[in-house]
XYZ file of C-alpha atoms in Angstrom:
322
model
C 0.463 -4.215 -21.369
C -0.778 -1.491 -19.065
C -4.361 -1.974 -20.222
C -4.122 -5.627 -19.238
C -3.259 -4.624 -15.692
C -5.473 -1.621 -15.102
C -8.630 -0.251 -16.651
C -9.390 3.405 -17.286
C -8.784 5.327 -14.015
C -11.789 7.544 -14.737
C -14.030 4.538 -15.318
C -12.799 2.839 -12.166
C -13.284 5.795 -9.853
C -16.699 6.600 -11.315
C -17.755 2.984 -11.030
C -18.454 2.659 -14.765
C -15.788 0.185 -15.775
C -16.616 -1.626 -19.014
C -14.980 -4.818 -17.769
C -15.954 -6.846 -14.698
C -13.737 -6.068 -11.694
C -10.794 -8.401 -11.201
C -11.819 -10.727 -8.397
C -9.331 -11.091 -5.595
C -8.487 -14.658 -4.525
C -9.015 -13.398 -0.982
C -12.557 -12.227 -1.706
C -11.531 -8.921 -0.115
C -13.374 -6.635 -2.485
C -16.032 -3.968 -2.738
C -17.404 -5.133 -6.071
C -20.573 -3.300 -6.970
C -23.664 -5.406 -7.385
C -25.558 -3.442 -10.010
C -28.435 -5.886 -10.207
C -31.774 -4.285 -9.511
C -33.430 -5.263 -6.276
C -36.693 -6.997 -7.012
C -39.835 -5.564 -5.518
C -40.731 -7.097 -2.216
C -37.200 -7.777 -1.017
C -36.695 -6.725 2.569
C -34.446 -3.859 3.604
C -32.241 -6.391 5.343
C -31.678 -8.328 2.106
C -30.946 -5.081 0.252
C -28.430 -4.086 2.908
C -26.744 -7.463 2.665
C -26.380 -7.028 -1.092
C -25.026 -3.494 -0.937
C -22.752 -3.725 2.100
C -19.133 -4.775 2.033
C -18.288 -8.273 3.137
C -17.456 -8.296 6.877
C -13.764 -9.168 6.485
C -12.746 -6.364 4.083
C -14.959 -3.834 5.838
C -13.327 -4.613 9.182
C -9.835 -4.589 7.680
C -10.466 -1.324 5.900
C -11.935 0.447 8.895
C -9.198 -0.771 11.236
C -6.234 -0.024 8.988
C -7.522 3.338 7.812
C -8.854 4.657 11.108
C -5.953 7.046 11.671
C -6.195 8.403 8.126
C -9.847 9.374 8.021
C -10.811 12.965 8.669
C -14.215 13.968 9.936
C -16.529 14.911 7.105
C -17.530 18.550 6.913
C -21.298 18.351 7.062
C -21.445 21.934 5.888
C -19.919 20.919 2.580
C -22.851 18.562 2.107
C -25.443 21.258 2.770
C -26.933 20.868 -0.705
C -27.647 17.234 0.040
C -29.252 18.150 3.341
C -31.373 20.868 1.715
C -32.617 18.384 -0.841
C -33.526 16.011 1.932
C -31.002 13.407 0.859
C -29.480 11.106 3.427
C -25.696 11.104 3.750
C -24.488 7.669 2.651
C -21.001 6.180 2.896
C -19.653 3.428 0.656
C -20.087 1.007 3.557
C -23.818 1.702 3.535
C -24.342 1.935 -0.229
C -21.433 1.100 -2.579
C -23.486 2.217 -5.606
C -25.066 5.533 -4.594
C -22.724 6.754 -1.823
C -22.299 10.532 -1.560
C -19.722 10.835 1.243
C -16.014 10.136 0.795
C -13.423 9.553 3.506
C -10.218 11.442 2.624
C -6.823 9.936 3.358
C -4.177 11.717 5.429
C -1.905 11.762 2.369
C -2.557 11.527 -1.348
C -1.002 8.438 -2.956
C -0.046 7.391 -6.484
C 0.055 3.886 -7.943
C 2.804 3.188 -10.479
C 3.375 0.059 -12.545
C 6.082 -1.354 -14.762
C 7.097 -4.628 -16.361
C 10.565 -4.023 -17.815
C 10.976 -7.647 -18.855
C 7.943 -7.939 -21.123
C 9.722 -6.404 -24.126
C 12.332 -9.111 -24.114
C 15.319 -7.103 -22.886
C 18.375 -9.302 -23.253
C 20.172 -8.344 -20.068
C 19.633 -6.980 -16.582
C 21.701 -3.926 -17.565
C 19.376 -3.123 -20.458
C 16.354 -3.492 -18.202
C 17.869 -1.101 -15.652
C 18.670 1.448 -18.342
C 15.126 1.311 -19.727
C 13.481 1.458 -16.290
C 12.118 4.988 -16.573
C 10.660 4.395 -20.020
C 8.647 1.430 -18.739
C 7.265 3.170 -15.647
C 3.576 4.086 -15.877
C 1.750 6.421 -13.523
C -1.580 4.643 -13.146
C -3.791 6.709 -10.857
C -3.855 9.008 -7.805
C -6.006 8.148 -4.799
C -7.198 10.541 -2.116
C -9.980 8.644 -0.351
C -10.907 5.248 1.039
C -13.453 4.824 -1.731
C -10.900 5.522 -4.455
C -8.521 2.998 -2.915
C -11.073 0.189 -3.086
C -12.065 1.229 -6.608
C -8.407 0.899 -7.550
C -7.823 -2.360 -5.700
C -10.747 -4.124 -7.341
C -9.692 -3.195 -10.857
C -6.046 -4.196 -10.965
C -4.510 -7.603 -11.480
C -3.648 -9.221 -8.116
C 0.046 -9.876 -7.402
C -0.431 -13.647 -7.562
C -1.140 -13.417 -11.299
C 1.422 -10.768 -12.256
C 4.004 -11.855 -14.827
C 7.659 -12.236 -13.982
C 9.491 -8.874 -13.555
C 6.286 -6.842 -13.023
C 6.173 -4.309 -10.178
C 3.566 -2.271 -8.308
C 4.671 0.941 -6.580
C 2.365 2.838 -4.207
C 4.047 6.115 -3.224
C 3.041 9.353 -1.599
C 2.058 12.102 -3.986
C 5.040 13.949 -5.421
C 7.533 11.147 -4.709
C 8.724 8.965 -7.573
C 9.567 5.302 -6.838
C 13.258 5.827 -7.530
C 16.454 6.187 -5.511
C 17.122 9.435 -7.363
C 14.070 11.159 -5.907
C 15.203 13.574 -3.149
C 12.754 12.004 -0.706
C 14.421 8.602 -1.147
C 18.066 9.516 -1.716
C 19.140 9.263 1.930
C 16.710 6.513 2.816
C 16.462 2.771 2.670
C 13.976 -0.055 2.677
C 12.595 -2.821 4.815
C 11.948 -5.813 2.575
C 11.148 -9.488 2.569
C 11.519 -12.099 -0.173
C 8.994 -14.927 -0.178
C 9.299 -18.087 -2.321
C 6.814 -17.675 -5.171
C 5.132 -21.073 -5.225
C 4.973 -21.421 -1.462
C 3.409 -17.972 -0.982
C 1.310 -17.573 -4.133
C -1.892 -18.100 -2.137
C -0.850 -15.528 0.490
C 0.797 -12.742 -1.498
C -2.440 -10.926 -2.396
C -3.379 -10.656 1.274
C 0.109 -9.565 2.334
C 0.252 -6.867 -0.342
C -3.235 -5.620 0.532
C -2.331 -5.358 4.218
C 0.885 -3.536 3.324
C -1.012 -0.980 1.223
C -3.673 -0.479 3.895
C -1.021 0.049 6.558
C 0.716 2.599 4.339
C -2.278 4.713 3.335
C -3.706 4.372 6.847
C -0.424 5.828 8.219
C -0.047 2.846 10.543
C 3.592 2.466 9.534
C 4.172 5.936 11.009
C 2.918 4.983 14.477
C 6.273 4.265 16.196
C 6.592 7.896 17.316
C 6.928 9.513 20.748
C 3.499 9.703 22.363
C 2.062 8.049 19.230
C 1.826 11.398 17.432
C 1.650 11.563 13.662
C 4.398 13.584 11.971
C 3.665 17.309 11.792
C 5.269 17.686 8.367
C 6.121 15.568 5.329
C 9.827 15.742 6.249
C 9.123 13.990 9.564
C 7.303 11.108 7.899
C 9.537 8.068 7.541
C 7.620 6.109 4.912
C 7.699 7.266 1.291
C 6.078 4.256 -0.367
C 5.630 0.496 -0.646
C 6.560 -1.861 -3.488
C 5.489 -5.305 -4.706
C 7.893 -7.091 -7.052
C 7.015 -10.344 -8.844
C 9.956 -12.492 -9.902
C 10.351 -15.995 -11.323
C 11.179 -17.586 -7.969
C 9.952 -15.127 -5.377
C 7.835 -12.117 -4.452
C 9.383 -9.164 -2.664
C 7.463 -6.626 -0.583
C 9.318 -3.487 0.469
C 8.628 -0.445 2.616
C 10.736 2.520 1.507
C 11.844 5.104 4.053
C 13.119 8.669 3.919
C 15.954 8.015 6.372
C 18.462 5.219 6.968
C 19.972 6.216 10.318
C 21.828 3.762 12.561
C 19.897 2.513 15.576
C 22.558 0.506 17.398
C 24.688 3.509 18.364
C 25.375 3.328 22.131
C 24.171 6.291 24.168
C 26.035 6.913 27.450
C 23.819 6.981 30.503
C 22.591 10.476 31.233
C 23.415 11.748 27.761
C 20.635 13.013 25.471
C 19.641 10.786 22.571
C 20.729 12.306 19.278
C 18.033 12.970 16.691
C 19.642 10.527 14.276
C 19.653 7.767 16.900
C 15.996 8.466 17.686
C 15.168 8.150 13.989
C 17.143 4.908 13.841
C 15.121 3.506 16.710
C 11.932 4.491 14.907
C 13.194 2.616 11.865
C 13.753 -0.616 13.758
C 10.333 -0.327 15.388
C 8.859 0.199 11.940
C 10.554 -2.980 10.737
C 9.246 -4.975 13.672
C 5.748 -3.598 13.130
C 5.943 -4.499 9.430
C 6.942 -8.074 10.245
C 4.579 -8.785 13.128
C 1.510 -6.588 12.614
C 1.373 -6.239 8.824
C 2.807 -9.522 7.564
C 1.642 -11.403 10.649
C 4.843 -13.316 11.467
C 6.206 -13.808 14.989
C 9.197 -11.570 15.646
C 11.559 -14.539 15.991
C 10.192 -16.410 12.954
C 12.485 -17.259 10.058
C 10.353 -16.691 6.985
C 12.849 -16.162 4.171
C 12.538 -19.730 2.958
C 16.150 -20.170 1.941
C 16.669 -16.700 0.506
C 19.408 -14.486 1.871
C 16.962 -12.000 3.291
C 14.485 -12.291 6.099
C 12.791 -9.012 6.948
C 15.847 -6.871 6.408
C 16.778 -3.220 6.177
C 19.369 -1.747 3.858
C 20.056 1.804 2.766
C 19.493 2.615 -0.894
C 23.122 3.681 -1.228
C 24.381 0.322 0.057
C 21.825 -1.540 -2.020
C 22.959 0.250 -5.171
C 26.535 -0.814 -4.442
C 25.285 -4.355 -3.712
C 27.118 -4.359 -0.417
C 27.029 -2.711 2.970
C 25.369 -3.349 6.272
C 22.038 -5.123 6.475
C 19.878 -5.352 9.558
C 17.395 -8.139 10.253
C 14.326 -8.381 12.471
């Protein structure tokens, strides 16, 4: 089953996949055109063939701007000595020699616990770990697009399949220490109504995560100085028979509606809670693209809601909506 979803990680990242890349319904791809350029074609035509399409290039650059570090030209001294021009994937997706590292390393996981015909939800929960596959690690913009263009898009995933994109070292499970005291912002979207949109929404969610844009609601817009200060641990796409669910998992689940008397300092937990609600609003309006007051749940119990993992496990507890 895994092979049907993802090709060899090594082949993907080296650009030598034996199968054609999976085309996205959104045409937001960096597929490599390996056709030779016939003699006499102008440089402009060559550039048009090798460059990314405007929409994905703009989306990638915008969403990943905060994650890109300046390239160390010194590390490319051999290229300079040989007289080779430094080329990014945006300039030449075939022969690029410069990579743009991400702020964090990320891991894609996949599972489909229902494909073996488990007879009950309890059995599927108990076999969850056995069905979880670590697909590939990504550390650069180029590796992300290599991954994205070689996996099955969410709109064609079978029922009960899940994608998990989490920071390196964090497993997509409540039991992981990074998630134990946290929660999740999530939205459920009717499957048939949103089938044509889910690929775009999942792509934007991933870009916002690896571009650290979900971490922006901080004092003075500063990025966290340590992993412990980062709120987001990962993002999840779940395909179900009647709906898709997209979730943003967080390290904390502090209350944000605690009143603070005038003149009193704001407790650290309250400050974190306020960051959480701003994160939820950003997720709804800037990532998913819905107005803040829009009702988008389509009849499901959840809109864009937050719930702690502990309450979710008990199937009760307080839920917050934005």
